[in-house]
């Protein structure tokens, strides 16, 4: 009986470790996907001509993760640097997992010459 009790307690401990490692794996996959989305959105911003730059834009991006849909909120900001044709682009990607909101942010500066 004592041996069975020890085995049961150790199995419960092992089950908790498996649950924790699975949750960590999912969090890492969500973060990796957010990085890819952020880089993709930044690349889109960098390709825009100056006339198409908007100061603030919020979009929703769906992604497949482990057979299910995951929604990411993307906030794209373009802040014009005073007295120049340069902009600071900021892309923020937000997502929620287990009632906790996380985000990834990408920033860069782009200078336009003759609006191109």
Short mmCIF file of N, CA and C in Angstrom, two decimals:
data_model
loop_
_atom_site.label_atom_id
_atom_site.label_comp_id
_atom_site.label_asym_id
_atom_site.label_seq_id
_atom_site.Cartn_x
_atom_site.Cartn_y
_atom_site.Cartn_z
N UNK A 1 0.82 -1.20 0.00
CA UNK A 1 0.00 0.00 0.00
C UNK A 1 0.87 1.26 0.00
N UNK A 2 1.94 1.23 0.79
CA UNK A 2 2.83 2.39 0.84
C UNK A 2 3.49 2.61 -0.52
N UNK A 3 3.90 1.53 -1.15
CA UNK A 3 4.55 1.65 -2.47
C UNK A 3 3.56 2.23 -3.49
N UNK A 4 2.31 1.80 -3.45
CA UNK A 4 1.30 2.35 -4.36
C UNK A 4 1.08 3.83 -4.09
N UNK A 5 1.08 4.22 -2.84
CA UNK A 5 0.93 5.64 -2.49
C UNK A 5 2.08 6.47 -3.03
N UNK A 6 3.30 5.96 -2.90
CA UNK A 6 4.48 6.67 -3.42
C UNK A 6 4.40 6.79 -4.95
N UNK A 7 3.99 5.73 -5.60
CA UNK A 7 3.87 5.75 -7.07
C UNK A 7 2.80 6.76 -7.50
N UNK A 8 1.68 6.79 -6.80
CA UNK A 8 0.59 7.71 -7.16
C UNK A 8 1.04 9.16 -6.98
N UNK A 9 1.70 9.46 -5.87
CA UNK A 9 2.18 10.81 -5.63
C UNK A 9 3.20 11.23 -6.69
N UNK A 10 4.10 10.34 -7.05
CA UNK A 10 5.10 10.69 -8.07
C UNK A 10 4.45 10.84 -9.45
N UNK A 11 3.41 10.07 -9.74
CA UNK A 11 2.70 10.23 -11.02
C UNK A 11 1.99 11.58 -11.08
N UNK A 12 1.40 12.01 -9.98
CA UNK A 12 0.77 13.33 -9.96
C UNK A 12 1.81 14.44 -10.17
N UNK A 13 2.95 14.28 -9.56
CA UNK A 13 4.04 15.25 -9.77
C UNK A 13 4.49 15.28 -11.22
N UNK A 14 4.61 14.11 -11.82
CA UNK A 14 5.00 14.02 -13.23
C UNK A 14 3.94 14.64 -14.13
N UNK A 15 2.68 14.45 -13.78
CA UNK A 15 1.58 15.02 -14.56
C UNK A 15 1.63 16.55 -14.52
N UNK A 16 1.97 17.13 -13.38
CA UNK A 16 2.11 18.59 -13.28
C UNK A 16 3.26 19.09 -14.14
N UNK A 17 4.36 18.37 -14.18
CA UNK A 17 5.50 18.77 -15.00
C UNK A 17 5.12 18.74 -16.47
N UNK A 18 4.39 17.72 -16.89
CA UNK A 18 3.96 17.62 -18.29
C UNK A 18 3.04 18.79 -18.64
N UNK A 19 2.11 19.12 -17.75
CA UNK A 19 1.21 20.25 -17.98
C UNK A 19 1.95 21.57 -18.08
N UNK A 20 2.93 21.77 -17.19
CA UNK A 20 3.72 23.00 -17.21
C UNK A 20 4.54 23.11 -18.50
N UNK A 21 5.16 22.01 -18.91
CA UNK A 21 5.98 22.07 -20.12
C UNK A 21 5.13 22.27 -21.37
N UNK A 22 3.93 21.71 -21.40
CA UNK A 22 3.02 21.94 -22.53
C UNK A 22 2.60 23.40 -22.60
N UNK A 23 2.26 23.99 -21.46
CA UNK A 23 1.87 25.40 -21.43
C UNK A 23 3.04 26.30 -21.87
N UNK A 24 4.25 25.98 -21.44
CA UNK A 24 5.42 26.76 -21.85
C UNK A 24 5.65 26.64 -23.35
N UNK A 25 5.46 25.46 -23.89
CA UNK A 25 5.62 25.24 -25.32
C UNK A 25 4.61 26.07 -26.12
N UNK A 26 3.37 26.09 -25.67
CA UNK A 26 2.33 26.87 -26.36
C UNK A 26 2.66 28.36 -26.29
N UNK A 27 3.08 28.84 -25.12
CA UNK A 27 3.45 30.25 -24.99
C UNK A 27 4.59 30.62 -25.93
N UNK A 28 5.58 29.75 -26.07
CA UNK A 28 6.69 30.01 -26.98
C UNK A 28 6.22 30.02 -28.43
N UNK A 29 5.32 29.12 -28.79
CA UNK A 29 4.80 29.10 -30.16
C UNK A 29 3.99 30.36 -30.46
N UNK A 30 3.20 30.82 -29.50
CA UNK A 30 2.45 32.06 -29.67
C UNK A 30 3.38 33.25 -29.87
N UNK A 31 4.43 33.30 -29.07
CA UNK A 31 5.40 34.40 -29.19
C UNK A 31 6.11 34.35 -30.53
N UNK A 32 6.53 33.15 -30.96
CA UNK A 32 7.21 33.02 -32.25
C UNK A 32 6.30 33.46 -33.40
N UNK A 33 5.03 33.10 -33.32
CA UNK A 33 4.08 33.51 -34.36
C UNK A 33 3.89 35.03 -34.34
N UNK A 34 3.85 35.62 -33.15
CA UNK A 34 3.72 37.08 -33.04
C UNK A 34 4.93 37.78 -33.65
N UNK A 35 6.11 37.23 -33.46
CA UNK A 35 7.32 37.82 -34.06
C UNK A 35 7.22 37.77 -35.58
N UNK A 36 6.78 36.66 -36.13
CA UNK A 36 6.63 36.54 -37.59
C UNK A 36 5.59 37.52 -38.12
N UNK A 37 4.48 37.66 -37.41
CA UNK A 37 3.43 38.60 -37.82
C UNK A 37 3.96 40.03 -37.76
N UNK A 38 4.67 40.37 -36.68
CA UNK A 38 5.23 41.71 -36.54
C UNK A 38 6.22 42.05 -37.65
N UNK A 39 7.08 41.11 -37.97
CA UNK A 39 8.06 41.34 -39.04
C UNK A 39 7.37 41.47 -40.40
N UNK A 40 6.34 40.68 -40.63
CA UNK A 40 5.58 40.76 -41.88
C UNK A 40 4.87 42.10 -42.00
N UNK A 41 4.26 42.55 -40.92
CA UNK A 41 3.56 43.84 -40.94
C UNK A 41 4.54 44.99 -41.14
N UNK A 42 5.71 44.89 -40.52
CA UNK A 42 6.71 45.94 -40.69
C UNK A 42 7.20 45.98 -42.13
N UNK A 43 7.37 44.83 -42.74
CA UNK A 43 7.80 44.79 -44.14
C UNK A 43 6.76 45.46 -45.03
N UNK A 44 5.47 45.25 -44.72
CA UNK A 44 4.42 45.91 -45.49
C UNK A 44 4.50 47.42 -45.33
N UNK A 45 4.72 47.89 -44.11
CA UNK A 45 4.84 49.33 -43.87
C UNK A 45 6.03 49.93 -44.63
N UNK A 46 7.12 49.22 -44.63
CA UNK A 46 8.34 49.73 -45.27
C UNK A 46 8.17 49.85 -46.79
N UNK A 47 7.29 49.04 -47.38
CA UNK A 47 7.06 49.09 -48.83
C UNK A 47 6.11 50.20 -49.25
N UNK A 48 5.38 50.80 -48.30
CA UNK A 48 4.40 51.82 -48.64
C UNK A 48 5.06 53.09 -49.13
N UNK A 49 4.48 53.73 -50.16
CA UNK A 49 4.96 55.06 -50.52
C UNK A 49 4.50 56.06 -49.45
N UNK A 50 5.14 57.19 -49.39
CA UNK A 50 4.85 58.17 -48.35
C UNK A 50 3.38 58.60 -48.38
N UNK A 51 2.79 58.68 -49.54
CA UNK A 51 1.39 59.11 -49.66
C UNK A 51 0.41 58.11 -49.05
N UNK A 52 0.81 56.88 -48.88
CA UNK A 52 -0.07 55.84 -48.34
C UNK A 52 0.12 55.60 -46.85
N UNK A 53 1.03 56.30 -46.23
CA UNK A 53 1.30 56.11 -44.80
C UNK A 53 0.15 56.70 -43.98
N UNK A 54 -0.42 55.88 -43.07
CA UNK A 54 -1.46 56.35 -42.17
C UNK A 54 -0.91 56.38 -40.74
N UNK A 55 -1.33 57.38 -39.95
CA UNK A 55 -0.76 57.53 -38.60
C UNK A 55 -1.03 56.35 -37.67
N UNK A 56 -2.23 55.75 -37.76
CA UNK A 56 -2.59 54.68 -36.83
C UNK A 56 -3.56 53.73 -37.53
N UNK A 57 -3.28 52.45 -37.39
CA UNK A 57 -4.15 51.44 -37.99
C UNK A 57 -4.14 50.21 -37.08
N UNK A 58 -5.33 49.69 -36.80
CA UNK A 58 -5.46 48.47 -35.99
C UNK A 58 -6.13 47.40 -36.86
N UNK A 59 -5.50 46.24 -36.92
CA UNK A 59 -6.06 45.14 -37.69
C UNK A 59 -6.02 43.87 -36.85
N UNK A 60 -6.79 42.90 -37.27
CA UNK A 60 -6.79 41.59 -36.62
C UNK A 60 -6.22 40.57 -37.60
N UNK A 61 -5.31 39.74 -37.11
CA UNK A 61 -4.67 38.73 -37.95
C UNK A 61 -4.96 37.37 -37.33
N UNK A 62 -5.48 36.46 -38.15
CA UNK A 62 -5.76 35.10 -37.69
C UNK A 62 -4.58 34.21 -38.03
N UNK A 63 -4.30 33.27 -37.15
CA UNK A 63 -3.19 32.35 -37.37
C UNK A 63 -3.61 30.96 -36.91
N UNK A 64 -3.10 29.96 -37.59
CA UNK A 64 -3.36 28.57 -37.21
C UNK A 64 -2.28 28.11 -36.23
N UNK A 65 -2.69 27.64 -35.08
CA UNK A 65 -1.75 27.15 -34.09
C UNK A 65 -2.32 25.89 -33.46
N UNK A 66 -1.61 24.79 -33.63
CA UNK A 66 -2.03 23.51 -33.05
C UNK A 66 -3.46 23.14 -33.43
N UNK A 67 -3.79 23.37 -34.68
CA UNK A 67 -5.10 22.98 -35.19
C UNK A 67 -6.23 23.92 -34.84
N UNK A 68 -5.95 25.05 -34.22
CA UNK A 68 -7.00 26.01 -33.87
C UNK A 68 -6.64 27.40 -34.35
N UNK A 69 -7.65 28.25 -34.45
CA UNK A 69 -7.41 29.64 -34.85
C UNK A 69 -7.00 30.46 -33.64
N UNK A 70 -6.04 31.32 -33.84
CA UNK A 70 -5.60 32.25 -32.80
C UNK A 70 -5.64 33.64 -33.39
N UNK A 71 -6.25 34.58 -32.69
CA UNK A 71 -6.35 35.95 -33.17
C UNK A 71 -5.27 36.82 -32.53
N UNK A 72 -4.61 37.58 -33.37
CA UNK A 72 -3.62 38.55 -32.92
C UNK A 72 -4.13 39.94 -33.31
N UNK A 73 -3.96 40.90 -32.44
CA UNK A 73 -4.30 42.28 -32.74
C UNK A 73 -3.01 43.01 -33.10
N UNK A 74 -3.01 43.66 -34.26
CA UNK A 74 -1.83 44.37 -34.73
C UNK A 74 -2.14 45.86 -34.77
N UNK A 75 -1.32 46.65 -34.10
CA UNK A 75 -1.44 48.10 -34.11
C UNK A 75 -0.23 48.65 -34.86
N UNK A 76 -0.51 49.33 -35.97
CA UNK A 76 0.56 49.91 -36.79
C UNK A 76 0.53 51.43 -36.63
N UNK A 77 1.65 51.99 -36.19
CA UNK A 77 1.75 53.43 -36.01
C UNK A 77 2.83 53.99 -36.92
N UNK A 78 2.59 55.19 -37.42
CA UNK A 78 3.59 55.90 -38.21
C UNK A 78 3.68 57.31 -37.65
N UNK A 79 4.79 57.62 -37.02
CA UNK A 79 5.01 58.93 -36.42
C UNK A 79 6.02 59.70 -37.27
N UNK A 80 5.56 60.82 -37.83
CA UNK A 80 6.48 61.60 -38.66
C UNK A 80 7.47 62.33 -37.76
N UNK A 81 8.72 62.24 -38.14
CA UNK A 81 9.78 62.93 -37.40
C UNK A 81 9.75 64.39 -37.84
N UNK A 82 9.64 65.33 -36.89
CA UNK A 82 9.48 66.74 -37.25
C UNK A 82 10.57 67.25 -38.19
N UNK A 83 10.15 68.11 -39.10
CA UNK A 83 11.05 68.79 -40.05
C UNK A 83 11.81 67.81 -40.94
N UNK A 84 11.17 66.71 -41.31
CA UNK A 84 11.84 65.75 -42.20
C UNK A 84 10.81 64.93 -42.95
N UNK A 85 11.29 64.17 -43.91
CA UNK A 85 10.45 63.21 -44.62
C UNK A 85 10.65 61.81 -44.06
N UNK A 86 10.98 61.72 -42.78
CA UNK A 86 11.24 60.44 -42.13
C UNK A 86 10.09 60.10 -41.17
N UNK A 87 9.87 58.81 -41.04
CA UNK A 87 8.83 58.31 -40.14
C UNK A 87 9.42 57.24 -39.24
N UNK A 88 8.92 57.22 -38.00
CA UNK A 88 9.21 56.10 -37.13
C UNK A 88 8.01 55.18 -37.22
N UNK A 89 8.24 53.95 -37.65
CA UNK A 89 7.19 52.95 -37.74
C UNK A 89 7.25 52.06 -36.52
N UNK A 90 6.07 51.82 -35.92
CA UNK A 90 5.96 50.96 -34.75
C UNK A 90 4.86 49.94 -35.03
N UNK A 91 5.17 48.68 -34.86
CA UNK A 91 4.19 47.60 -35.01
C UNK A 91 4.11 46.87 -33.67
N UNK A 92 2.91 46.84 -33.10
CA UNK A 92 2.68 46.13 -31.84
C UNK A 92 1.74 44.97 -32.13
N UNK A 93 2.14 43.80 -31.72
CA UNK A 93 1.32 42.60 -31.90
C UNK A 93 0.90 42.12 -30.51
N UNK A 94 -0.41 42.02 -30.29
CA UNK A 94 -0.94 41.60 -28.99
C UNK A 94 -1.70 40.30 -29.13
N UNK A 95 -1.63 39.47 -28.09
CA UNK A 95 -2.39 38.22 -28.04
C UNK A 95 -2.64 37.87 -26.59
N UNK A 96 -3.64 37.02 -26.38
CA UNK A 96 -4.00 36.60 -25.03
C UNK A 96 -3.87 35.08 -24.93
N UNK A 97 -3.39 34.64 -23.78
CA UNK A 97 -3.29 33.22 -23.48
C UNK A 97 -3.49 33.02 -21.98
N UNK A 98 -4.46 32.22 -21.64
CA UNK A 98 -4.79 31.95 -20.24
C UNK A 98 -5.02 33.24 -19.45
N UNK A 99 -5.88 34.10 -20.00
CA UNK A 99 -6.25 35.38 -19.37
C UNK A 99 -5.07 36.31 -19.12
N UNK A 100 -4.03 36.17 -19.91
CA UNK A 100 -2.86 37.05 -19.78
C UNK A 100 -2.54 37.61 -21.17
N UNK A 101 -2.48 38.93 -21.27
CA UNK A 101 -2.18 39.58 -22.54
C UNK A 101 -0.69 39.82 -22.65
N UNK A 102 -0.13 39.46 -23.80
CA UNK A 102 1.28 39.68 -24.08
C UNK A 102 1.40 40.48 -25.37
N UNK A 103 2.56 41.07 -25.60
CA UNK A 103 2.75 41.78 -26.85
C UNK A 103 4.19 41.72 -27.29
N UNK A 104 4.37 41.93 -28.58
CA UNK A 104 5.68 42.02 -29.21
C UNK A 104 5.69 43.32 -29.99
N UNK A 105 6.79 44.04 -29.95
CA UNK A 105 6.87 45.34 -30.61
C UNK A 105 8.09 45.41 -31.51
N UNK A 106 7.88 45.96 -32.71
CA UNK A 106 8.95 46.15 -33.68
C UNK A 106 8.98 47.63 -34.03
N UNK A 107 10.18 48.24 -34.06
CA UNK A 107 10.33 49.65 -34.40
C UNK A 107 11.42 49.83 -35.44
N UNK A 108 11.21 50.81 -36.30
CA UNK A 108 12.25 51.19 -37.25
C UNK A 108 11.98 52.61 -37.73
N UNK A 109 12.92 53.17 -38.46
CA UNK A 109 12.79 54.50 -39.03
C UNK A 109 12.98 54.39 -40.54
N UNK A 110 12.14 55.09 -41.28
CA UNK A 110 12.28 55.09 -42.73
C UNK A 110 12.28 56.53 -43.22
N UNK A 111 13.21 56.84 -44.09
CA UNK A 111 13.29 58.15 -44.72
C UNK A 111 12.81 58.02 -46.17
N UNK A 112 12.02 58.99 -46.59
CA UNK A 112 11.51 59.02 -47.96
C UNK A 112 12.26 60.09 -48.74
N UNK A 113 12.51 59.78 -49.98
CA UNK A 113 13.13 60.75 -50.88
C UNK A 113 12.15 60.95 -52.01
N UNK A 114 11.68 62.18 -52.17
CA UNK A 114 10.69 62.52 -53.20
C UNK A 114 9.42 61.70 -53.06
N UNK A 115 9.01 61.37 -51.82
CA UNK A 115 7.77 60.65 -51.57
C UNK A 115 7.80 59.18 -51.87
N UNK A 116 8.97 58.63 -52.22
CA UNK A 116 9.05 57.22 -52.59
C UNK A 116 9.81 56.41 -51.56
#
